[in-house]
């Protein structure tokens, strides 16, 4: 199937919204879900909750995610963007430490290609250490694209279609 195989879930926030939970060293689902879908193929994806998607077709998938805040505190703060499949942590999209001299805007993003089987439940999750004090979100986004493998008889070339 070479039809659109992309899911994009996105939300822009304003003001003091406290949308980003920040318990130290604790994974939290991305706080966006079905009501924030801007592109999808329901034959491939079922967004069942915040940061949670059931994949309906086996394949290799590109997962991406980003988050940003308008009030990241100064100092060193651990962050992780992660992927779980059926409850098991399988990949970090990115991880590290922010180091800001003062309270400021901050964001991160990452991606990973990972194989998934039909009916697997994937979750896009994050860790953002701030001692449990919620932070204001600016933009939250995650996307999933199935990579279609296509083989042509012409000169025996093969490539992926996104």
GROMACS .gro file of N, CA and C in nm:
model
  486
    1UNK      N    1   0.084  -0.118   0.000
    1UNK     CA    2   0.000   0.000   0.000
    1UNK      C    3   0.088   0.123   0.000
    2UNK      N    4   0.079   0.204  -0.105
    2UNK     CA    5   0.161   0.325  -0.115
    2UNK      C    6   0.080   0.450  -0.083
    3UNK      N    7  -0.037   0.434  -0.023
    3UNK     CA    8  -0.120   0.548   0.017
    3UNK      C    9  -0.052   0.623   0.132
    4UNK      N   10  -0.105   0.740   0.163
    4UNK     CA   11  -0.053   0.818   0.275
    4UNK      C   12  -0.045   0.731   0.400
    5UNK      N   13   0.072   0.722   0.455
    5UNK     CA   14   0.094   0.640   0.574
    5UNK      C   15   0.156   0.724   0.684
    6UNK      N   16   0.107   0.845   0.701
    6UNK     CA   17   0.163   0.938   0.797
    6UNK      C   18   0.059   0.981   0.899
    7UNK      N   19   0.105   0.996   1.023
    7UNK     CA   20   0.025   1.051   1.131
    7UNK      C   21   0.099   1.172   1.185
    8UNK      N   22   0.031   1.285   1.198
    8UNK     CA   23   0.088   1.403   1.262
    8UNK      C   24  -0.010   1.449   1.369
    9UNK      N   25   0.042   1.460   1.492
    9UNK     CA   26  -0.036   1.507   1.606
    9UNK      C   27   0.038   1.630   1.658
   10UNK      N   28  -0.031   1.743   1.666
   10UNK     CA   29   0.037   1.870   1.694
   10UNK      C   30  -0.056   1.962   1.774
   11UNK      N   31   0.003   2.037   1.866
   11UNK     CA   32  -0.074   2.136   1.939
   11UNK      C   33   0.015   2.255   1.972
   12UNK      N   34  -0.039   2.375   1.950
   12UNK     CA   35   0.027   2.500   1.989
   12UNK      C   36  -0.046   2.554   2.112
   13UNK      N   37   0.030   2.595   2.210
   13UNK     CA   38  -0.025   2.644   2.336
   13UNK      C   39   0.003   2.793   2.351
   14UNK      N   40  -0.074   2.859   2.434
   14UNK     CA   41  -0.048   2.998   2.468
   14UNK      C   42  -0.055   3.015   2.619
   15UNK      N   43   0.011   3.120   2.666
   15UNK     CA   44   0.001   3.160   2.806
   15UNK      C   45   0.050   3.058   2.906
   16UNK      N   46   0.006   3.079   3.029
   16UNK     CA   47   0.041   2.991   3.140
   16UNK      C   48  -0.054   2.872   3.140
   17UNK      N   49  -0.005   2.758   3.088
   17UNK     CA   50  -0.093   2.643   3.072
   17UNK      C   51  -0.055   2.522   3.156
   18UNK      N   52   0.068   2.516   3.207
   18UNK     CA   53   0.109   2.404   3.291
   18UNK      C   54   0.090   2.268   3.227
   19UNK      N   55   0.100   2.261   3.094
   19UNK     CA   56   0.071   2.137   3.021
   19UNK      C   57   0.177   2.030   3.034
   20UNK      N   58   0.298   2.068   3.073
   20UNK     CA   59   0.408   1.970   3.082
   20UNK      C   60   0.431   1.927   3.227
   21UNK      N   61   0.389   1.805   3.259
   21UNK     CA   62   0.417   1.748   3.391
   21UNK      C   63   0.566   1.718   3.399
   22UNK      N   64   0.625   1.737   3.516
   22UNK     CA   65   0.771   1.724   3.527
   22UNK      C   66   0.818   1.646   3.650
   23UNK      N   67   0.759   1.531   3.679
   23UNK     CA   68   0.813   1.453   3.791
   23UNK      C   69   0.953   1.402   3.756
   24UNK      N   70   1.046   1.416   3.846
   24UNK     CA   71   1.184   1.377   3.818
   24UNK      C   72   1.196   1.230   3.782
   25UNK      N   73   1.274   1.203   3.676
   25UNK     CA   74   1.308   1.067   3.634
   25UNK      C   75   1.186   0.977   3.612
   26UNK      N   76   1.078   1.037   3.561
   26UNK     CA   77   0.954   0.964   3.539
   26UNK      C   78   0.905   0.990   3.397
   27UNK      N   79   0.876   0.882   3.324
   27UNK     CA   80   0.823   0.896   3.189
   27UNK      C   81   0.677   0.939   3.194
   28UNK      N   82   0.643   1.035   3.108
   28UNK     CA   83   0.508   1.089   3.096
   28UNK      C   84   0.468   1.081   2.949
   29UNK      N   85   0.345   1.037   2.920
   29UNK     CA   86   0.297   1.037   2.782
   29UNK      C   87   0.288   1.180   2.730
   30UNK      N   88   0.320   1.199   2.602
   30UNK     CA   89   0.299   1.329   2.540
   30UNK      C   90   0.153   1.368   2.563
   31UNK      N   91   0.126   1.490   2.613
   31UNK     CA   92  -0.012   1.529   2.647
   31UNK      C   93  -0.093   1.578   2.527
   32UNK      N   94  -0.078   1.509   2.415
   32UNK     CA   95  -0.159   1.537   2.296
   32UNK      C   96  -0.211   1.405   2.242
   33UNK      N   97  -0.331   1.410   2.183
   33UNK     CA   98  -0.392   1.286   2.137
   33UNK      C   99  -0.485   1.307   2.019
   34UNK      N  100  -0.595   1.232   2.016
   34UNK     CA  101  -0.684   1.227   1.900
   34UNK      C  102  -0.739   1.364   1.860
   35UNK      N  103  -0.768   1.450   1.957
   35UNK     CA  104  -0.824   1.581   1.924
   35UNK      C  105  -0.721   1.675   1.862
   36UNK      N  106  -0.593   1.634   1.861
   36UNK     CA  107  -0.485   1.718   1.808
   36UNK      C  108  -0.429   1.665   1.675
   37UNK      N  109  -0.495   1.566   1.615
   37UNK     CA  110  -0.450   1.509   1.488
   37UNK      C  111  -0.469   1.612   1.377
   38UNK      N  112  -0.363   1.631   1.295
   38UNK     CA  113  -0.379   1.718   1.178
   38UNK      C  114  -0.363   1.641   1.048
   39UNK      N  115  -0.301   1.523   1.050
   39UNK     CA  116  -0.290   1.434   0.934
   39UNK      C  117  -0.293   1.291   0.986
   40UNK      N  118  -0.370   1.205   0.920
   40UNK     CA  119  -0.370   1.064   0.958
   40UNK      C  120  -0.419   0.976   0.844
   41UNK      N  121  -0.396   0.848   0.859
   41UNK     CA  122  -0.454   0.744   0.774
   41UNK      C  123  -0.515   0.643   0.872
   42UNK      N  124  -0.647   0.643   0.889
   42UNK     CA  125  -0.709   0.554   0.986
   42UNK      C  126  -0.695   0.406   0.954
   43UNK      N  127  -0.651   0.372   0.833
   43UNK     CA  128  -0.624   0.232   0.801
   43UNK      C  129  -0.493   0.185   0.863
   44UNK      N  130  -0.408   0.280   0.904
   44UNK     CA  131  -0.276   0.247   0.958
   44UNK      C  132  -0.264   0.283   1.106
   45UNK      N  133  -0.331   0.390   1.151
   45UNK     CA  134  -0.313   0.443   1.286
   45UNK      C  135  -0.445   0.459   1.360
   46UNK      N  136  -0.442   0.428   1.491
   46UNK     CA  137  -0.554   0.456   1.579
   46UNK      C  138  -0.498   0.523   1.703
   47UNK      N  139  -0.521   0.654   1.716
   47UNK     CA  140  -0.474   0.728   1.833
   47UNK      C  141  -0.574   0.700   1.945
   48UNK      N  142  -0.529   0.628   2.048
   48UNK     CA  143  -0.619   0.580   2.152
   48UNK      C  144  -0.607   0.657   2.283
   49UNK      N  145  -0.511   0.747   2.293
   49UNK     CA  146  -0.493   0.826   2.414
   49UNK      C  147  -0.377   0.921   2.394
   50UNK      N  148  -0.349   1.000   2.496
   50UNK     CA  149  -0.237   1.093   2.486
   50UNK      C  150  -0.107   1.020   2.460
   51UNK      N  151  -0.041   1.057   2.349
   51UNK     CA  152   0.086   0.996   2.313
   51UNK      C  153   0.078   0.850   2.277
   52UNK      N  154  -0.042   0.795   2.260
   52UNK     CA  155  -0.061   0.651   2.244
   52UNK      C  156  -0.128   0.619   2.110
   53UNK      N  157  -0.065   0.529   2.035
   53UNK     CA  158  -0.114   0.494   1.902
   53UNK      C  159  -0.106   0.343   1.883
   54UNK      N  160  -0.213   0.284   1.832
   54UNK     CA  161  -0.209   0.145   1.788
   54UNK      C  162  -0.176   0.145   1.640
   55UNK      N  163  -0.070   0.072   1.604
   55UNK     CA  164  -0.026   0.060   1.465
   55UNK      C  165  -0.098  -0.060   1.405
   56UNK      N  166  -0.164  -0.041   1.291
   56UNK     CA  167  -0.245  -0.148   1.232
   56UNK      C  168  -0.174  -0.230   1.126
   57UNK      N  169  -0.056  -0.186   1.079
   57UNK     CA  170   0.016  -0.258   0.974
   57UNK      C  171   0.161  -0.279   1.014
   58UNK      N  172   0.211  -0.399   0.992
   58UNK     CA  173   0.352  -0.431   1.018
   58UNK      C  174   0.440  -0.352   0.923
   59UNK      N  175   0.554  -0.305   0.974
   59UNK     CA  176   0.648  -0.234   0.887
   59UNK      C  177   0.755  -0.162   0.965
   60UNK      N  178   0.840  -0.093   0.890
   60UNK     CA  179   0.941  -0.006   0.950
   60UNK      C  180   0.884   0.135   0.954
   61UNK      N  181   0.894   0.199   1.070
   61UNK     CA  182   0.832   0.330   1.090
   61UNK      C  183   0.935   0.433   1.136
   62UNK      N  184   0.915   0.555   1.089
   62UNK     CA  185   0.991   0.669   1.136
   62UNK      C  186   0.907   0.740   1.241
   63UNK      N  187   0.962   0.753   1.361
   63UNK     CA  188   0.895   0.821   1.472
   63UNK      C  189   0.969   0.951   1.499
   64UNK      N  190   0.895   1.059   1.515
   64UNK     CA  191   0.957   1.187   1.551
   64UNK      C  192   0.873   1.252   1.660
   65UNK      N  193   0.937   1.335   1.740
   65UNK     CA  194   0.867   1.406   1.846
   65UNK      C  195   0.942   1.533   1.882
   66UNK      N  196   0.867   1.633   1.926
   66UNK     CA  197   0.929   1.757   1.974
   66UNK      C  198   0.842   1.817   2.083
   67UNK      N  199   0.907   1.888   2.171
   67UNK     CA  200   0.836   1.964   2.273
   67UNK      C  201   0.913   2.091   2.303
   68UNK      N  202   0.841   2.192   2.346
   68UNK     CA  203   0.905   2.317   2.386
   68UNK      C  204   0.827   2.381   2.499
   69UNK      N  205   0.899   2.462   2.575
   69UNK     CA  206   0.840   2.531   2.689
   69UNK      C  207   0.884   2.677   2.688
   70UNK      N  208   0.803   2.761   2.747
   70UNK     CA  209   0.835   2.904   2.755
   70UNK      C  210   0.898   2.943   2.888
   71UNK      N  211   0.904   2.850   2.982
   71UNK     CA  212   0.954   2.886   3.115
   71UNK      C  213   1.047   2.780   3.175
   72UNK      N  214   1.143   2.733   3.095
   72UNK     CA  215   1.240   2.636   3.147
   72UNK      C  216   1.329   2.707   3.250
   73UNK      N  217   1.337   2.653   3.371
   73UNK     CA  218   1.418   2.718   3.474
   73UNK      C  219   1.568   2.711   3.442
   74UNK      N  220   1.642   2.799   3.504
   74UNK     CA  221   1.787   2.798   3.490
   74UNK      C  222   1.844   2.672   3.553
   75UNK      N  223   1.967   2.642   3.516
   75UNK     CA  224   2.036   2.526   3.572
   75UNK      C  225   2.031   2.407   3.478
   76UNK      N  226   2.079   2.295   3.530
   76UNK     CA  227   2.083   2.171   3.451
   76UNK      C  228   1.955   2.091   3.474
   77UNK      N  229   1.891   2.052   3.363
   77UNK     CA  230   1.766   1.976   3.369
   77UNK      C  231   1.776   1.858   3.273
   78UNK      N  232   1.756   1.738   3.325
   78UNK     CA  233   1.757   1.618   3.242
   78UNK      C  234   1.631   1.613   3.157
   79UNK      N  235   1.648   1.569   3.029
   79UNK     CA  236   1.533   1.548   2.941
   79UNK      C  237   1.554   1.423   2.858
   80UNK      N  238   1.443   1.359   2.821
   80UNK     CA  239   1.444   1.241   2.734
   80UNK      C  240   1.316   1.245   2.651
   81UNK      N  241   1.327   1.214   2.523
   81UNK     CA  242   1.211   1.181   2.440
   81UNK      C  243   1.227   1.034   2.406
   82UNK      N  244   1.125   0.953   2.432
   82UNK     CA  245   1.140   0.808   2.422
   82UNK      C  246   1.022   0.744   2.350
   83UNK      N  247   1.047   0.622   2.302
   83UNK     CA  248   0.947   0.540   2.236
   83UNK      C  249   0.932   0.409   2.312
   84UNK      N  250   0.807   0.373   2.344
   84UNK     CA  251   0.781   0.240   2.399
   84UNK      C  252   0.692   0.164   2.300
   85UNK      N  253   0.710   0.034   2.295
   85UNK     CA  254   0.625  -0.054   2.216
   85UNK      C  255   0.572  -0.161   2.310
   86UNK      N  256   0.440  -0.168   2.320
   86UNK     CA  257   0.373  -0.263   2.409
   86UNK      C  258   0.427  -0.255   2.552
   87UNK      N  259   0.452  -0.131   2.597
   87UNK     CA  260   0.496  -0.108   2.735
   87UNK      C  261   0.644  -0.122   2.760
   88UNK      N  262   0.722  -0.157   2.659
   88UNK     CA  263   0.866  -0.175   2.675
   88UNK      C  264   0.941  -0.059   2.610
   89UNK      N  265   1.030   0.003   2.685
   89UNK     CA  266   1.113   0.109   2.630
   89UNK      C  267   1.203   0.048   2.523
   90UNK      N  268   1.196   0.101   2.399
   90UNK     CA  269   1.275   0.045   2.290
   90UNK      C  270   1.373   0.144   2.230
   91UNK      N  271   1.353   0.276   2.254
   91UNK     CA  272   1.443   0.373   2.190
   91UNK      C  273   1.432   0.509   2.256
   92UNK      N  274   1.545   0.581   2.251
   92UNK     CA  275   1.547   0.724   2.284
   92UNK      C  276   1.549   0.800   2.153
   93UNK      N  277   1.457   0.892   2.136
   93UNK     CA  278   1.463   0.981   2.021
   93UNK      C  279   1.571   1.086   2.045
   94UNK      N  280   1.585   1.126   2.169
   94UNK     CA  281   1.693   1.214   2.214
   94UNK      C  282   1.696   1.212   2.366
   95UNK      N  283   1.811   1.245   2.422
   95UNK     CA  284   1.822   1.261   2.567
   95UNK      C  285   1.944   1.345   2.598
   96UNK      N  286   1.941   1.411   2.711
   96UNK     CA  287   2.053   1.496   2.750
   96UNK      C  288   2.017   1.583   2.869
   97UNK      N  289   2.088   1.695   2.880
   97UNK     CA  290   2.065   1.792   2.987
   97UNK      C  291   2.057   1.931   2.926
   98UNK      N  292   1.957   2.007   2.966
   98UNK     CA  293   1.955   2.147   2.928
   98UNK      C  294   2.039   2.222   3.031
   99UNK      N  295   2.096   2.332   2.991
   99UNK     CA  296   2.175   2.413   3.084
   99UNK      C  297   2.153   2.560   3.048
  100UNK      N  298   2.060   2.623   3.117
  100UNK     CA  299   2.024   2.762   3.088
  100UNK      C  300   2.074   2.854   3.199
  101UNK      N  301   2.124   2.973   3.162
  101UNK     CA  302   2.170   3.068   3.265
  101UNK      C  303   2.055   3.138   3.337
  102UNK      N  304   1.935   3.140   3.274
  102UNK     CA  305   1.818   3.201   3.335
  102UNK      C  306   1.693   3.136   3.278
  103UNK      N  307   1.580   3.162   3.340
  103UNK     CA  308   1.452   3.110   3.294
  103UNK      C  309   1.429   3.158   3.150
  104UNK      N  310   1.399   3.063   3.057
  104UNK     CA  311   1.390   3.102   2.917
  104UNK      C  312   1.311   2.997   2.838
  105UNK      N  313   1.285   3.029   2.711
  105UNK     CA  314   1.229   2.932   2.618
  105UNK      C  315   1.332   2.821   2.595
  106UNK      N  316   1.281   2.698   2.577
  106UNK     CA  317   1.370   2.584   2.551
  106UNK      C  318   1.289   2.477   2.479
  107UNK      N  319   1.354   2.401   2.394
  107UNK     CA  320   1.286   2.291   2.327
  107UNK      C  321   1.383   2.186   2.279
  108UNK      N  322   1.329   2.071   2.243
  108UNK     CA  323   1.411   1.961   2.191
  108UNK      C  324   1.326   1.878   2.095
  109UNK      N  325   1.395   1.802   2.012
  109UNK     CA  326   1.327   1.712   1.920
  109UNK      C  327   1.417   1.594   1.889
  110UNK      N  328   1.359   1.490   1.832
  110UNK     CA  329   1.438   1.374   1.793
  110UNK      C  330   1.358   1.280   1.707
  111UNK      N  331   1.427   1.180   1.653
  111UNK     CA  332   1.360   1.080   1.570
  111UNK      C  333   1.434   0.948   1.573
  112UNK      N  334   1.363   0.845   1.530
  112UNK     CA  335   1.418   0.709   1.528
  112UNK      C  336   1.338   0.627   1.426
  113UNK      N  337   1.405   0.537   1.357
  113UNK     CA  338   1.336   0.439   1.274
  113UNK      C  339   1.333   0.308   1.352
  114UNK      N  340   1.214   0.246   1.359
  114UNK     CA  341   1.200   0.125   1.439
  114UNK      C  342   1.093   0.035   1.377
  115UNK      N  343   1.116  -0.098   1.374
  115UNK     CA  344   1.016  -0.191   1.319
  115UNK      C  345   0.902  -0.216   1.418
  116UNK      N  346   0.781  -0.223   1.364
  116UNK     CA  347   0.662  -0.245   1.446
  116UNK      C  348   0.576  -0.353   1.379
  117UNK      N  349   0.509  -0.432   1.460
  117UNK     CA  350   0.418  -0.537   1.412
  117UNK      C  351   0.274  -0.488   1.424
  118UNK      N  352   0.190  -0.533   1.333
  118UNK     CA  353   0.049  -0.495   1.337
  118UNK      C  354  -0.009  -0.517   1.476
  119UNK      N  355  -0.086  -0.422   1.525
  119UNK     CA  356  -0.156  -0.423   1.653
  119UNK      C  357  -0.066  -0.388   1.771
  120UNK      N  358   0.061  -0.352   1.745
  120UNK     CA  359   0.146  -0.302   1.854
  120UNK      C  360   0.094  -0.167   1.900
  121UNK      N  361   0.109  -0.142   2.030
  121UNK     CA  362   0.074  -0.012   2.087
  121UNK      C  363   0.203   0.063   2.116
  122UNK      N  364   0.219   0.178   2.050
  122UNK     CA  365   0.338   0.260   2.071
  122UNK      C  366   0.300   0.383   2.153
  123UNK      N  367   0.396   0.429   2.232
  123UNK     CA  368   0.376   0.550   2.311
  123UNK      C  369   0.496   0.641   2.293
  124UNK      N  370   0.467   0.768   2.267
  124UNK     CA  371   0.569   0.872   2.267
  124UNK      C  372   0.565   0.933   2.406
  125UNK      N  373   0.680   0.929   2.476
  125UNK     CA  374   0.687   0.970   2.615
  125UNK      C  375   0.804   1.065   2.636
  126UNK      N  376   0.802   1.136   2.744
  126UNK     CA  377   0.913   1.227   2.776
  126UNK      C  378   0.944   1.224   2.924
  127UNK      N  379   1.067   1.264   2.955
  127UNK     CA  380   1.110   1.294   3.091
  127UNK      C  381   1.160   1.437   3.087
  128UNK      N  382   1.117   1.518   3.181
  128UNK     CA  383   1.165   1.655   3.192
  128UNK      C  384   1.172   1.688   3.340
  129UNK      N  385   1.293   1.678   3.395
  129UNK     CA  386   1.309   1.694   3.540
  129UNK      C  387   1.292   1.840   3.583
  130UNK      N  388   1.192   1.862   3.667
  130UNK     CA  389   1.172   1.993   3.728
  130UNK      C  390   1.105   1.978   3.864
  131UNK      N  391   1.132   1.865   3.930
  131UNK     CA  392   1.083   1.845   4.065
  131UNK      C  393   0.932   1.842   4.080
  132UNK      N  394   0.861   1.814   3.969
  132UNK     CA  395   0.716   1.805   3.976
  132UNK      C  396   0.642   1.936   3.949
  133UNK      N  397   0.714   2.047   3.935
  133UNK     CA  398   0.650   2.174   3.904
  133UNK      C  399   0.624   2.181   3.753
  134UNK      N  400   0.498   2.186   3.715
  134UNK     CA  401   0.460   2.185   3.573
  134UNK      C  402   0.521   2.304   3.499
  135UNK      N  403   0.549   2.283   3.371
  135UNK     CA  404   0.601   2.388   3.284
  135UNK      C  405   0.497   2.419   3.176
  136UNK      N  406   0.507   2.539   3.120
  136UNK     CA  407   0.415   2.581   3.014
  136UNK      C  408   0.464   2.529   2.880
  137UNK      N  409   0.378   2.461   2.809
  137UNK     CA  410   0.411   2.413   2.674
  137UNK      C  411   0.394   2.527   2.574
  138UNK      N  412   0.475   2.525   2.468
  138UNK     CA  413   0.458   2.617   2.355
  138UNK      C  414   0.409   2.535   2.235
  139UNK      N  415   0.490   2.437   2.192
  139UNK     CA  416   0.451   2.347   2.084
  139UNK      C  417   0.479   2.203   2.127
  140UNK      N  418   0.386   2.114   2.101
  140UNK     CA  419   0.406   1.970   2.120
  140UNK      C  420   0.369   1.902   1.989
  141UNK      N  421   0.450   1.804   1.950
  141UNK     CA  422   0.428   1.739   1.823
  141UNK      C  423   0.483   1.598   1.828
  142UNK      N  424   0.411   1.504   1.766
  142UNK     CA  425   0.473   1.377   1.731
  142UNK      C  426   0.419   1.332   1.597
  143UNK      N  427   0.503   1.261   1.524
  143UNK     CA  428   0.467   1.212   1.393
  143UNK      C  429   0.516   1.070   1.374
  144UNK      N  430   0.443   0.995   1.293
  144UNK     CA  431   0.480   0.857   1.260
  144UNK      C  432   0.458   0.839   1.111
  145UNK      N  433   0.557   0.785   1.042
  145UNK     CA  434   0.543   0.755   0.899
  145UNK      C  435   0.590   0.613   0.872
  146UNK      N  436   0.506   0.536   0.803
  146UNK     CA  437   0.548   0.403   0.761
  146UNK      C  438   0.637   0.418   0.639
  147UNK      N  439   0.750   0.350   0.641
  147UNK     CA  440   0.842   0.353   0.529
  147UNK      C  441   0.808   0.237   0.437
  148UNK      N  442   0.766   0.269   0.317
  148UNK     CA  443   0.726   0.168   0.220
  148UNK      C  444   0.846   0.125   0.138
  149UNK      N  445   0.874  -0.002   0.137
  149UNK     CA  446   0.985  -0.053   0.057
  149UNK      C  447   0.933  -0.085  -0.081
  150UNK      N  448   1.000  -0.032  -0.181
  150UNK     CA  449   0.956  -0.051  -0.319
  150UNK      C  450   1.072  -0.106  -0.400
  151UNK      N  451   1.047  -0.210  -0.475
  151UNK     CA  452   1.152  -0.271  -0.558
  151UNK      C  453   1.107  -0.263  -0.703
  152UNK      N  454   1.194  -0.214  -0.787
  152UNK     CA  455   1.163  -0.206  -0.929
  152UNK      C  456   1.253  -0.301  -1.007
  153UNK      N  457   1.200  -0.359  -1.110
  153UNK     CA  458   1.279  -0.450  -1.193
  153UNK      C  459   1.380  -0.374  -1.279
  154UNK      N  460   1.357  -0.245  -1.297
  154UNK     CA  461   1.448  -0.165  -1.380
  154UNK      C  462   1.583  -0.150  -1.309
  155UNK      N  463   1.683  -0.209  -1.361
  155UNK     CA  464   1.821  -0.202  -1.308
  155UNK      C  465   1.830  -0.252  -1.164
  156UNK      N  466   1.732  -0.333  -1.121
  156UNK     CA  467   1.734  -0.398  -0.990
  156UNK      C  468   1.760  -0.300  -0.876
  157UNK      N  469   1.694  -0.185  -0.878
  157UNK     CA  470   1.709  -0.085  -0.773
  157UNK      C  471   1.595  -0.098  -0.672
  158UNK      N  472   1.627  -0.072  -0.547
  158UNK     CA  473   1.526  -0.072  -0.442
  158UNK      C  474   1.542   0.055  -0.361
  159UNK      N  475   1.429   0.106  -0.308
  159UNK     CA  476   1.435   0.226  -0.226
  159UNK      C  477   1.311   0.233  -0.139
  160UNK      N  478   1.316   0.324  -0.040
  160UNK     CA  479   1.203   0.346   0.049
  160UNK      C  480   1.125   0.466   0.001
  161UNK      N  481   0.994   0.458   0.011
  161UNK     CA  482   0.905   0.571  -0.017
  161UNK      C  483   0.845   0.615   0.115
  162UNK      N  484   0.842   0.745   0.140
  162UNK     CA  485   0.780   0.796   0.263
  162UNK      C  486   0.649   0.861   0.227
   0.00000   0.00000   0.00000
